[in-house]
């Protein structure tokens, strides 16, 4: 069952520069405190959805051109939401719960922890402070970051799809590719991400096969309020 769902998702999302990686809810809940657990049985099938660098040209720009008068908030969020609502239509006999990376609960906690989901699904390795043997940061707060074996840091985690009626007790967990394997490199990665994230150097901590285009870099480097203009949208449309 998982394979059939995965193939259908791949067929729908692949041409848009989006990827879906399967996992069991139990894998996710096992590594988090109860306050962050997803409220489903352990064997429930879920998918974490990533956007590859190609999503900008394959999905975002066509979406903006088609929907330019309906863009009322963040174009990327609206684009992903639009396409995932269409994906749900491909499963008319299944309940599909969709959670987006920007959604929060009334408690102000995120609906899901995106980087943890990507790690347990084997999609990208979530490098954290605990992955460094000789910690040089003392009492500083250090945030972790996911690195993809193909895209490095040039990708984003967009959403979670949960299929509450599909149980996959025999699904085998893939390990994420540990592509930043030395202590020195992990320290460099976390230093760059925490203290110099604006320059984006952390994204190239490994040799990547695909990265954002110059146009895409400029878009994400622009303050959100000014991004509509870059896409040829007027403030009136907003």
mmCIF file of C-alpha atoms in Angstrom:
data_model
loop_
_atom_site.group_PDB
_atom_site.id
_atom_site.type_symbol
_atom_site.label_atom_id
_atom_site.label_comp_id
_atom_site.label_asym_id
_atom_site.label_seq_id
_atom_site.Cartn_x
_atom_site.Cartn_y
_atom_site.Cartn_z
ATOM 1 C CA UNK A 1 0.000 0.000 0.000
ATOM 2 C CA UNK A 2 2.789 2.408 0.913
ATOM 3 C CA UNK A 3 4.434 1.825 -2.483
ATOM 4 C CA UNK A 4 1.235 2.600 -4.389
ATOM 5 C CA UNK A 5 0.727 5.815 -2.417
ATOM 6 C CA UNK A 6 4.386 6.792 -2.874
ATOM 7 C CA UNK A 7 4.202 6.228 -6.632
ATOM 8 C CA UNK A 8 1.054 8.315 -6.930
ATOM 9 C CA UNK A 9 2.652 11.124 -4.905
ATOM 10 C CA UNK A 10 5.844 10.972 -6.947
ATOM 11 C CA UNK A 11 3.874 11.190 -10.185
ATOM 12 C CA UNK A 12 1.974 14.239 -8.938
ATOM 13 C CA UNK A 13 4.782 16.084 -7.138
ATOM 14 C CA UNK A 14 7.931 15.161 -9.085
ATOM 15 C CA UNK A 15 7.125 17.350 -12.122
ATOM 16 C CA UNK A 16 6.683 20.291 -9.728
ATOM 17 C CA UNK A 17 10.116 19.967 -8.123
ATOM 18 C CA UNK A 18 8.598 18.513 -4.946
ATOM 19 C CA UNK A 19 9.591 15.243 -3.249
ATOM 20 C CA UNK A 20 7.654 13.070 -0.783
ATOM 21 C CA UNK A 21 9.510 10.741 1.624
ATOM 22 C CA UNK A 22 7.619 8.092 3.598
ATOM 23 C CA UNK A 23 7.890 7.421 7.329
ATOM 24 C CA UNK A 24 5.921 5.913 10.180
ATOM 25 C CA UNK A 25 4.518 8.293 12.791
ATOM 26 C CA UNK A 26 6.097 6.083 15.471
ATOM 27 C CA UNK A 27 9.620 6.805 14.179
ATOM 28 C CA UNK A 28 8.958 10.532 14.568
ATOM 29 C CA UNK A 29 7.298 10.312 17.972
ATOM 30 C CA UNK A 30 10.055 8.043 19.319
ATOM 31 C CA UNK A 31 12.676 10.812 19.129
ATOM 32 C CA UNK A 32 10.563 13.673 20.519
ATOM 33 C CA UNK A 33 9.055 14.713 23.839
ATOM 34 C CA UNK A 34 5.321 13.894 24.187
ATOM 35 C CA UNK A 35 4.379 17.575 23.740
ATOM 36 C CA UNK A 36 5.513 17.341 20.107
ATOM 37 C CA UNK A 37 4.011 13.935 19.238
ATOM 38 C CA UNK A 38 1.735 13.551 16.241
ATOM 39 C CA UNK A 39 -1.679 12.267 17.458
ATOM 40 C CA UNK A 40 -1.811 9.067 15.397
ATOM 41 C CA UNK A 41 -0.970 5.375 16.035
ATOM 42 C CA UNK A 42 2.716 4.471 15.608
ATOM 43 C CA UNK A 43 2.239 2.513 12.359
ATOM 44 C CA UNK A 44 0.402 5.343 10.568
ATOM 45 C CA UNK A 45 1.820 6.240 7.148
ATOM 46 C CA UNK A 46 3.111 9.796 6.670
ATOM 47 C CA UNK A 47 5.204 11.652 4.101
ATOM 48 C CA UNK A 48 7.432 14.687 4.514
ATOM 49 C CA UNK A 49 7.357 16.974 1.455
ATOM 50 C CA UNK A 50 10.521 18.793 0.341
ATOM 51 C CA UNK A 51 11.003 21.406 -2.371
ATOM 52 C CA UNK A 52 14.040 20.930 -4.605
ATOM 53 C CA UNK A 53 15.756 23.911 -6.275
ATOM 54 C CA UNK A 54 13.765 23.220 -9.467
ATOM 55 C CA UNK A 55 10.462 23.985 -7.690
ATOM 56 C CA UNK A 56 10.971 27.707 -8.341
ATOM 57 C CA UNK A 57 10.784 27.308 -12.129
ATOM 58 C CA UNK A 58 8.587 24.214 -12.325
ATOM 59 C CA UNK A 59 5.881 25.207 -9.844
ATOM 60 C CA UNK A 60 6.183 28.724 -8.410
ATOM 61 C CA UNK A 61 6.549 30.831 -11.563
ATOM 62 C CA UNK A 62 3.782 29.011 -13.493
ATOM 63 C CA UNK A 63 1.520 29.285 -10.423
ATOM 64 C CA UNK A 64 2.149 33.024 -10.105
ATOM 65 C CA UNK A 65 1.494 33.600 -13.807
ATOM 66 C CA UNK A 66 -1.798 31.724 -13.609
ATOM 67 C CA UNK A 67 -2.998 32.976 -10.223
ATOM 68 C CA UNK A 68 -1.502 36.481 -10.127
ATOM 69 C CA UNK A 69 -4.759 38.180 -9.104
ATOM 70 C CA UNK A 70 -5.334 35.705 -6.286
ATOM 71 C CA UNK A 71 -1.953 36.043 -4.574
ATOM 72 C CA UNK A 72 -2.881 37.429 -1.180
ATOM 73 C CA UNK A 73 -0.065 36.180 1.043
ATOM 74 C CA UNK A 74 3.265 34.402 0.550
ATOM 75 C CA UNK A 75 3.398 33.099 -3.059
ATOM 76 C CA UNK A 76 5.485 30.022 -2.132
ATOM 77 C CA UNK A 77 3.123 29.012 0.676
ATOM 78 C CA UNK A 78 0.107 29.509 -1.577
ATOM 79 C CA UNK A 79 1.736 27.579 -4.405
ATOM 80 C CA UNK A 80 2.563 24.566 -2.212
ATOM 81 C CA UNK A 81 -0.879 24.659 -0.585
ATOM 82 C CA UNK A 82 -2.567 24.775 -4.006
ATOM 83 C CA UNK A 83 -0.658 21.780 -5.339
ATOM 84 C CA UNK A 84 -1.079 19.685 -2.193
ATOM 85 C CA UNK A 85 -4.829 20.299 -2.210
ATOM 86 C CA UNK A 86 -4.840 18.913 -5.750
ATOM 87 C CA UNK A 87 -2.771 15.935 -4.584
ATOM 88 C CA UNK A 88 -5.438 15.168 -1.962
ATOM 89 C CA UNK A 89 -7.947 14.850 -4.804
ATOM 90 C CA UNK A 90 -5.901 11.937 -6.159
ATOM 91 C CA UNK A 91 -6.848 9.949 -3.034
ATOM 92 C CA UNK A 92 -10.661 10.217 -3.048
ATOM 93 C CA UNK A 93 -11.048 7.096 -0.911
ATOM 94 C CA UNK A 94 -8.466 8.119 1.699
ATOM 95 C CA UNK A 95 -8.361 10.678 4.453
ATOM 96 C CA UNK A 96 -5.268 12.835 3.988
ATOM 97 C CA UNK A 97 -4.253 15.282 6.726
ATOM 98 C CA UNK A 98 -1.966 18.065 5.512
ATOM 99 C CA UNK A 99 0.238 20.176 7.790
ATOM 100 C CA UNK A 100 2.427 23.003 6.539
ATOM 101 C CA UNK A 101 5.815 24.032 7.912
ATOM 102 C CA UNK A 102 4.529 27.486 8.892
ATOM 103 C CA UNK A 103 1.436 26.330 10.822
ATOM 104 C CA UNK A 104 1.307 26.548 14.605
ATOM 105 C CA UNK A 105 -1.006 25.124 17.246
ATOM 106 C CA UNK A 106 -2.961 27.269 19.752
ATOM 107 C CA UNK A 107 -0.125 26.473 22.202
ATOM 108 C CA UNK A 108 2.233 28.320 19.777
ATOM 109 C CA UNK A 109 4.125 25.085 19.109
ATOM 110 C CA UNK A 110 4.628 24.174 15.432
ATOM 111 C CA UNK A 111 2.226 21.552 14.090
ATOM 112 C CA UNK A 112 5.250 19.400 13.267
ATOM 113 C CA UNK A 113 9.022 19.649 13.574
ATOM 114 C CA UNK A 114 10.077 19.726 9.943
ATOM 115 C CA UNK A 115 13.745 18.826 10.321
ATOM 116 C CA UNK A 116 13.014 15.867 12.605
ATOM 117 C CA UNK A 117 10.484 14.573 10.072
ATOM 118 C CA UNK A 118 13.024 14.855 7.231
ATOM 119 C CA UNK A 119 15.636 12.995 9.291
ATOM 120 C CA UNK A 120 13.450 10.053 10.368
ATOM 121 C CA UNK A 121 12.183 9.682 6.781
ATOM 122 C CA UNK A 122 15.787 9.403 5.566
ATOM 123 C CA UNK A 123 15.350 12.465 3.334
ATOM 124 C CA UNK A 124 18.032 14.711 4.863
ATOM 125 C CA UNK A 125 20.397 14.452 7.827
ATOM 126 C CA UNK A 126 19.498 16.723 10.749
ATOM 127 C CA UNK A 127 22.840 17.877 12.180
ATOM 128 C CA UNK A 128 22.579 19.027 15.773
ATOM 129 C CA UNK A 129 24.889 20.031 18.577
ATOM 130 C CA UNK A 130 24.808 16.470 19.954
ATOM 131 C CA UNK A 131 26.424 15.248 16.701
ATOM 132 C CA UNK A 132 29.645 17.112 17.594
ATOM 133 C CA UNK A 133 32.044 15.290 19.924
ATOM 134 C CA UNK A 134 34.062 18.320 21.067
ATOM 135 C CA UNK A 135 31.495 21.062 21.566
ATOM 136 C CA UNK A 136 33.146 24.534 21.299
ATOM 137 C CA UNK A 137 30.086 26.690 22.066
ATOM 138 C CA UNK A 138 29.783 26.678 25.843
ATOM 139 C CA UNK A 139 26.447 28.206 26.889
ATOM 140 C CA UNK A 140 25.520 29.532 23.432
ATOM 141 C CA UNK A 141 22.233 28.408 21.901
ATOM 142 C CA UNK A 142 23.020 26.371 18.790
ATOM 143 C CA UNK A 143 20.301 25.436 16.311
ATOM 144 C CA UNK A 144 20.524 22.349 14.136
ATOM 145 C CA UNK A 145 20.137 22.212 10.367
ATOM 146 C CA UNK A 146 19.256 19.584 7.759
ATOM 147 C CA UNK A 147 21.616 18.849 4.880
ATOM 148 C CA UNK A 148 20.418 16.949 1.809
ATOM 149 C CA UNK A 149 22.925 14.577 0.115
ATOM 150 C CA UNK A 150 22.117 16.028 -3.325
ATOM 151 C CA UNK A 151 21.049 19.630 -2.624
ATOM 152 C CA UNK A 152 23.138 20.408 0.477
ATOM 153 C CA UNK A 153 21.227 23.284 2.091
ATOM 154 C CA UNK A 154 19.528 24.360 -1.149
ATOM 155 C CA UNK A 155 16.096 22.923 -0.378
ATOM 156 C CA UNK A 156 13.188 23.468 2.007
ATOM 157 C CA UNK A 157 10.829 21.280 4.019
ATOM 158 C CA UNK A 158 7.315 22.372 3.109
ATOM 159 C CA UNK A 159 4.683 20.042 4.521
ATOM 160 C CA UNK A 160 3.596 16.783 6.064
ATOM 161 C CA UNK A 161 0.992 14.429 4.610
ATOM 162 C CA UNK A 162 -0.554 11.907 7.005
ATOM 163 C CA UNK A 163 -2.761 9.001 5.872
ATOM 164 C CA UNK A 164 -4.599 8.128 9.134
ATOM 165 C CA UNK A 165 -6.359 5.086 7.660
ATOM 166 C CA UNK A 166 -3.206 3.453 6.296
ATOM 167 C CA UNK A 167 -1.104 1.391 8.715
ATOM 168 C CA UNK A 168 2.339 0.187 7.566
ATOM 169 C CA UNK A 169 3.733 -2.057 10.346
ATOM 170 C CA UNK A 170 6.403 -3.554 8.053
ATOM 171 C CA UNK A 171 7.781 -0.313 6.589
ATOM 172 C CA UNK A 172 11.583 -0.303 6.995
ATOM 173 C CA UNK A 173 13.264 2.874 8.142
ATOM 174 C CA UNK A 174 15.956 4.268 5.807
ATOM 175 C CA UNK A 175 18.897 6.029 7.434
ATOM 176 C CA UNK A 176 19.546 9.581 6.219
ATOM 177 C CA UNK A 177 22.835 9.987 4.337
ATOM 178 C CA UNK A 178 25.501 11.302 6.728
ATOM 179 C CA UNK A 179 27.156 13.572 4.174
ATOM 180 C CA UNK A 180 28.896 15.882 6.703
ATOM 181 C CA UNK A 181 30.762 13.119 8.464
ATOM 182 C CA UNK A 182 33.723 14.752 10.239
ATOM 183 C CA UNK A 183 33.603 16.705 13.485
ATOM 184 C CA UNK A 184 35.453 19.614 11.855
ATOM 185 C CA UNK A 185 32.908 19.887 9.046
ATOM 186 C CA UNK A 186 29.950 19.594 11.431
ATOM 187 C CA UNK A 187 31.342 22.416 13.585
ATOM 188 C CA UNK A 188 31.879 24.519 10.440
ATOM 189 C CA UNK A 189 28.300 23.794 9.311
ATOM 190 C CA UNK A 190 26.691 24.710 12.628
ATOM 191 C CA UNK A 191 28.899 27.814 12.996
ATOM 192 C CA UNK A 192 27.940 29.043 9.536
ATOM 193 C CA UNK A 193 24.239 28.267 9.995
ATOM 194 C CA UNK A 194 23.959 29.879 13.440
ATOM 195 C CA UNK A 195 26.204 32.912 13.049
ATOM 196 C CA UNK A 196 26.454 33.617 9.289
ATOM 197 C CA UNK A 197 23.249 32.162 7.862
ATOM 198 C CA UNK A 198 22.520 35.259 5.744
ATOM 199 C CA UNK A 199 25.460 34.612 3.414
ATOM 200 C CA UNK A 200 24.211 31.083 2.711
ATOM 201 C CA UNK A 201 27.653 29.458 2.904
ATOM 202 C CA UNK A 202 26.305 26.635 5.063
ATOM 203 C CA UNK A 203 24.233 25.477 2.086
ATOM 204 C CA UNK A 204 27.428 24.534 0.240
ATOM 205 C CA UNK A 205 29.018 22.582 3.099
ATOM 206 C CA UNK A 206 29.114 19.630 0.686
ATOM 207 C CA UNK A 207 29.522 19.524 -3.091
ATOM 208 C CA UNK A 208 25.952 19.904 -4.322
ATOM 209 C CA UNK A 209 24.443 18.582 -7.550
ATOM 210 C CA UNK A 210 21.756 21.271 -7.755
ATOM 211 C CA UNK A 211 21.387 24.696 -6.160
ATOM 212 C CA UNK A 212 19.110 27.725 -6.374
ATOM 213 C CA UNK A 213 19.394 29.867 -9.517
ATOM 214 C CA UNK A 214 20.583 33.459 -9.150
ATOM 215 C CA UNK A 215 16.974 34.583 -9.656
ATOM 216 C CA UNK A 216 15.785 32.283 -6.892
ATOM 217 C CA UNK A 217 18.572 33.397 -4.528
ATOM 218 C CA UNK A 218 17.580 37.026 -5.128
ATOM 219 C CA UNK A 219 13.923 36.187 -4.441
ATOM 220 C CA UNK A 220 14.587 34.551 -1.070
ATOM 221 C CA UNK A 221 17.148 37.224 -0.103
ATOM 222 C CA UNK A 222 14.506 39.927 -0.631
ATOM 223 C CA UNK A 223 12.307 40.962 2.340
ATOM 224 C CA UNK A 224 8.924 39.178 2.048
ATOM 225 C CA UNK A 225 6.994 42.428 1.536
ATOM 226 C CA UNK A 226 9.042 43.195 -1.604
ATOM 227 C CA UNK A 227 9.024 39.708 -3.158
ATOM 228 C CA UNK A 228 5.760 40.228 -5.034
ATOM 229 C CA UNK A 229 7.413 42.938 -7.122
ATOM 230 C CA UNK A 230 10.207 40.544 -8.131
ATOM 231 C CA UNK A 231 7.619 38.127 -9.476
ATOM 232 C CA UNK A 232 5.933 40.905 -11.459
ATOM 233 C CA UNK A 233 3.077 41.208 -8.975
ATOM 234 C CA UNK A 234 1.854 44.589 -7.833
ATOM 235 C CA UNK A 235 0.992 45.571 -4.289
ATOM 236 C CA UNK A 236 -2.594 45.983 -5.570
ATOM 237 C CA UNK A 237 -2.689 42.215 -6.157
ATOM 238 C CA UNK A 238 -1.624 41.694 -2.584
#
